[in-house]
Each structure stands twice: as C-alpha cells, then as structure tokens.
Amino acid sequence: MLDKANLKIGENSYEFPLIKGTEDEVAIDIKSLRGATNGVITIDPGFKNTGSCESAITFLDGEKGILRYRGYPIEQLAEKAVFLEVAYALIFGNLPTSEQLDKFHTDIKSKSVVDDDVKKILDAFPKTAHPMGILSSLTSALTAFNPSSVNVDSEEDMYRAIVKILGKFPVLVAWTMRKKQGLPLNYGSKSLGYVENIMKMMFEQPNEDYEINTIVKDALDKLLILHADHEQNCSTSTVRIVGSSHAGLFASLSAGISALWGPLHGGANQAVLEMLEAIKEDGGDTKKYMAKAKDKNDSFRLMGFGHRVYKNFDPRAKIIKKAADEVLNSLGVDDPILEIAKGLEKEALKDPYFVDRKLYPNVDFYSGIIYRAMGIPVEMFTVMFALGRLPGWIAQWKEMRLNKEPIGRPRQIYTGQTERSFTSIENR
Ligand code: SDX
C-alpha cells in the first residue's frame, strides 16, 4: 500500500505522506507543502477535493449512499432511535444508557429557561422578519446572558454549555414561530419528552389543552435525526472555522445558522416548497420546470436536487420520501404537491441532463412536504433543519476545539494589480 505521494514541479520532486481513515479514505497530507516548495500552494474553490480536518463523528460515502453517525447507520437510527439519544451519541461518542439519557434530559431541562430580556429582542423584530434571521440573532444574543466563552479543557464547563444550548435553542425556535403567528410564548412542560415538548411549545393554542399527536412526534423525531449531522457541509464548516478563532459556542452556532439559511444549503427545503407550489399554480407542468432547470441561460435550479457528495442517492431522501407517504396518509392529508414532487423525481431520474450530472433528490426535496402537513409554516422549514443540525454542530465544534486545531486561515492566489504608485486626486 502506498504511504507517500510524489509531486514533481519543474525539476524538483517532493514527497508527502498519505493518511488513511478508518473507512480507507486516503488524503495527501500537504501541511509541509508551502515550506517545502518555497511558496507553492494548492487551490480548490468550494473545497470539492480538499479535506479540512480528520473527524470521528460522521462518515458518508457519496458513491454508495452511506451515512453513519459514530458508526451507527442512519437507517437504523431513523427507525429505532429518538432524537435526544442520537444527539448524545454525536456529542459524546456512543449511544447513551437509559440512565445517561435520563440525566442528559434532566440537565437540559434544568437549563432551558431563557433570560426574559431575550423577549425584548424578539419583540423588536417585525412579523415579516425571516425566522432564520431571528434565530441567528437570538442565538448570538444568548452570549449576552451566558458566558461567551467555554473552557473546553473543563469537561464540566463544556457539558454545561452543551446542555444550555440544547435546552434554550428549542425555546428560541418555538418563540420565533409563535412571534410570527402572534401567539403567546411559552415553555411547554418539564413532564414531556424532548421532542414532545418542542411540539407543545410550537403548536399549543392558548385556549385549549395540547394533545401530542404521536404520528407527528415520531415523524419529527425521524426528521430531526436525519438532519442531525452531515460531516463537513457548508454550515458545519462555518461553525468549525468560527470556533477555530476561539469564539464562543453560541457565536459559532449563530454563524452556522446564517450559513444554513442559503438556498443552496438548508434554505433549499423552503425553496423546494415554493418551487412545487409554483409548478402547481402553473398547472402542474413539470416538463416546463425541468427545461428551465436544464437551460444554462436560466438561473432556475431544480431545488432539492443534486448534492456535493451524494452521486447516487441521498439515503436521507429515501427515508423521508417513505415517511412523507406514511405521515400524510396517517394525518389524512392529501397534498397534491407530493404527487408533483414524485413526478419530478420520476422524470429527472430518466433525463440525461440529471443522470449525466448525477443529480438526485437530496434531504431537502421531500422534507418540507412533511413539515407542511404538520402545520409548520414554509418560512420555518430551514429553522427546523437548524433544530435538527444543532447536535451535529455542537459535536463538530467540540471535536475541533478538543483537537486543538489551528485557526482556519486559507491562502489565496492574488490576481490583482501589481505594484503601482499613489497618484494625487488632481492627476487621476
Ligand atoms: C444540503 O453538503 C451537505 O452535506 C449539505 C446537506 C447537509 O445535510 O448539510 O446535505 C444539506 O445543503 C443539501 C443541498 C440542498 N441544495 C439544493 O437542493 C439546491 C439545488 N442544488 C444545487 O444548487 C447543487 O446541486 C448543490 C449546491 C447542492 C451542489 O452543487 P455543486 O456540488 O457545487 O455542483 P455544481 O453547482 O457545480 O453543479 C454541477 C452541475 C452544473 O452543471 P454544468 O455546469 O456541469 O453543466 O450540475 C448542475 C450545475 O448547473 N446542477 C443542477 C442542479 N444542481 C447542480 N442543475 C439543475 N438543478 C440543480 N438542482
């Protein structure tokens, strides 16, 4: 087995070590490249071929459609686990015992009260504000009411920050939605499970006793699990690089929320629903939108299709598509856009443009259909993605800090003006 990579530049030859992961992935370790070659660097826009770190949290294989959190296959977790135990596994490395899970949940509940002054910040937002902007601001605002830095070398300090954000974040999510709906803000009930309480905080009407719908609860557990981590995606890389400057956990998470908001990333789940609605309004003419997606002169993309890593299928999309059928049937919801979505997928899977580019439905393609059936407003879909991704962001931030990774600071190749002298304004 090769353990070195050879590079030839002009007459000079260089050797670099290869590193291999536990799933036999191989990387060229170029930490010494610039020094050894007197300044030569690599360049890779979008980091399509570049690893930023070694990580023990999530493994995915884009060709085989494999996704595992801490070695546990996503299919088994989605089927058998609850979200909080998956969060525990991502953050601490293994699925918890029942005692560990109970203590984790108890500690989270003990830290789930948000300083009441946060409501004043929430009040300042217009009802038209996008929930992702509100959530990112409120998450950053937590630093005003909690220690802004975490002593990562103290297990106790790190644990305290983790249970704090896992306790307070769902409150911020629920309050963000209810602010836009003009509903009172509440805390749910400590007697409920983690996901059940999120539902109560989000959906409880002030004039009635809230009943947990177990179909919705199971579907929400599954959706949050499927979104919980995804190795070095855009928002997770953002959380890691912001944290690499030793900015606090809450500030790093706030940055991750903003990165997730983009329609090419987590914002796609909202964009998918808007696209499907447009197609429905347009008489369900999927062929027209397929043509637009393929037209280089048209900026329209088939939202929810394509993925940087998955080049056969997104295992999460398969699970969510099946869950969409089950949840809508169980809830007695007949949503015509589910059929439109299935029609689009069917056409794309046999269209050379999509097949040649290996474009398949991703995690965002069907998720919004379930969220909508649950009564979650479209603008809140990416917030739900953030709620699911929170434990992954925490786990990745913690790993980066505990591994004492250096501050992230990429190089560049300068292509601007060469040296020239200042000229006074009279002479310009
Ligand atoms: C998520 O990274 C993660 O893990 C992310 C995520 C996670 O869990 O964190 O999985 C969550 O962000 C899922 C992706 C959600 N985004 C979308 O659904 C938006 C639509 N999809 C794309 O914009 C695109 O597919 C990306 C952003 C997802 C991936 O883009 P890449 O890898 O940079 O690929 P590319 O833009 O270079 O596209 C390659 C080709 C291009 O055509 P050519 O120039 O080769 O002719 O495929 C085309 C693109 O035009 N293409 C599409 C398309 N996606 C890519 N054409 C039409 N519709 C699309 N959706």
GROMACS .gro file of N, CA, C and O in nm, residues 36 38 41 59 66 73 97 124 163 172 177 183 223 264 278 311 313 333 355 371 380 395 400 410 425:
model
  100
   36ALA      N    1   0.807   2.344   0.185
   36ALA     CA    2   0.899   2.257   0.107
   36ALA      C    3   0.917   2.308  -0.035
   36ALA      O    4   1.022   2.289  -0.098
   38ASN      N    5   0.891   2.631  -0.136
   38ASN     CA    6   0.920   2.775  -0.143
   38ASN      C    7   0.798   2.855  -0.189
   38ASN      O    8   0.806   2.940  -0.277
   41ILE      N    9   0.121   2.663  -0.327
   41ILE     CA   10   0.005   2.616  -0.251
   41ILE      C   11  -0.089   2.543  -0.346
   41ILE      O   12  -0.066   2.538  -0.466
   59PHE      N   13  -1.960   0.958   0.909
   59PHE     CA   14  -1.900   0.905   0.785
   59PHE      C   15  -2.006   0.900   0.678
   59PHE      O   16  -2.118   0.852   0.703
   66ILE      N   17  -2.398   0.594   0.168
   66ILE     CA   18  -2.386   0.551   0.309
   66ILE      C   19  -2.378   0.674   0.398
   66ILE      O   20  -2.309   0.770   0.365
   73PRO      N   21  -2.560   0.320   1.140
   73PRO     CA   22  -2.622   0.353   1.011
   73PRO      C   23  -2.745   0.440   1.029
   73PRO      O   24  -2.827   0.415   1.119
   97THR      N   25  -2.675   0.500   2.779
   97THR     CA   26  -2.760   0.405   2.854
   97THR      C   27  -2.886   0.483   2.894
   97THR      O   28  -2.890   0.606   2.882
  124ALA      N   29  -3.861   4.320   1.910
  124ALA     CA   30  -3.814   4.428   1.821
  124ALA      C   31  -3.822   4.388   1.673
  124ALA      O   32  -3.823   4.473   1.585
  163VAL      N   33  -2.559   2.147   2.750
  163VAL     CA   34  -2.698   2.129   2.795
  163VAL      C   35  -2.774   2.262   2.792
  163VAL      O   36  -2.894   2.265   2.768
  172LEU      N   37  -3.608   2.907   2.158
  172LEU     CA   38  -3.589   3.014   2.059
  172LEU      C   39  -3.660   2.979   1.929
  172LEU      O   40  -3.723   3.063   1.865
  177MET      N   41  -4.130   3.106   1.582
  177MET     CA   42  -4.251   3.074   1.504
  177MET      C   43  -4.373   3.145   1.562
  177MET      O   44  -4.451   3.206   1.488
  183LEU      N   45  -4.877   3.446   1.850
  183LEU     CA   46  -4.922   3.361   1.961
  183LEU      C   47  -4.833   3.383   2.083
  183LEU      O   48  -4.716   3.418   2.070
  223LEU      N   49  -3.723   1.317   1.139
  223LEU     CA   50  -3.668   1.428   1.058
  223LEU      C   51  -3.550   1.493   1.130
  223LEU      O   52  -3.446   1.522   1.068
  264LEU      N   53  -2.885   2.736  -0.142
  264LEU     CA   54  -2.808   2.623  -0.196
  264LEU      C   55  -2.783   2.519  -0.086
  264LEU      O   56  -2.737   2.409  -0.113
  278ALA      N   57  -4.522   2.673  -0.714
  278ALA     CA   58  -4.522   2.746  -0.842
  278ALA      C   59  -4.563   2.652  -0.955
  278ALA      O   60  -4.642   2.688  -1.043
  311LYS      N   61  -2.365   1.101  -0.504
  311LYS     CA   62  -2.373   1.095  -0.652
  311LYS      C   63  -2.452   0.976  -0.699
  311LYS      O   64  -2.449   0.940  -0.816
  313PHE      N   65  -2.757   0.842  -0.458
  313PHE     CA   66  -2.883   0.884  -0.393
  313PHE      C   67  -2.847   0.933  -0.253
  313PHE      O   68  -2.746   0.892  -0.197
  333VAL      N   69  -5.394   1.375   0.520
  333VAL     CA   70  -5.364   1.495   0.440
  333VAL      C   71  -5.343   1.452   0.294
  333VAL      O   72  -5.265   1.361   0.266
  355VAL      N   73  -2.917   1.264  -1.509
  355VAL     CA   74  -2.845   1.137  -1.488
  355VAL      C   75  -2.695   1.159  -1.511
  355VAL      O   76  -2.612   1.120  -1.431
  371TYR      N   77  -4.321   1.873   0.686
  371TYR     CA   78  -4.333   1.988   0.776
  371TYR      C   79  -4.467   2.059   0.753
  371TYR      O   80  -4.536   2.097   0.846
  380MET      N   81  -4.049   2.852   0.816
  380MET     CA   82  -3.986   2.790   0.933
  380MET      C   83  -3.912   2.661   0.897
  380MET      O   84  -3.849   2.599   0.983
  395ALA      N   85  -2.124   1.889   1.828
  395ALA     CA   86  -2.025   1.779   1.829
  395ALA      C   87  -1.901   1.819   1.749
  395ALA      O   88  -1.787   1.798   1.792
  400MET      N   89  -1.337   1.996   1.719
  400MET     CA   90  -1.237   2.089   1.665
  400MET      C   91  -1.159   2.152   1.780
  400MET      O   92  -1.035   2.160   1.776
  410PRO      N   93  -0.733   3.022   0.523
  410PRO     CA   94  -0.688   2.973   0.392
  410PRO      C   95  -0.593   3.072   0.324
  410PRO      O   96  -0.589   3.191   0.358
  425ILE      N   97  -0.529   6.312  -0.632
  425ILE     CA   98  -0.661   6.312  -0.697
  425ILE      C   99  -0.664   6.407  -0.817
  425ILE      O  100  -0.730   6.380  -0.917
   0.00000   0.00000   0.00000
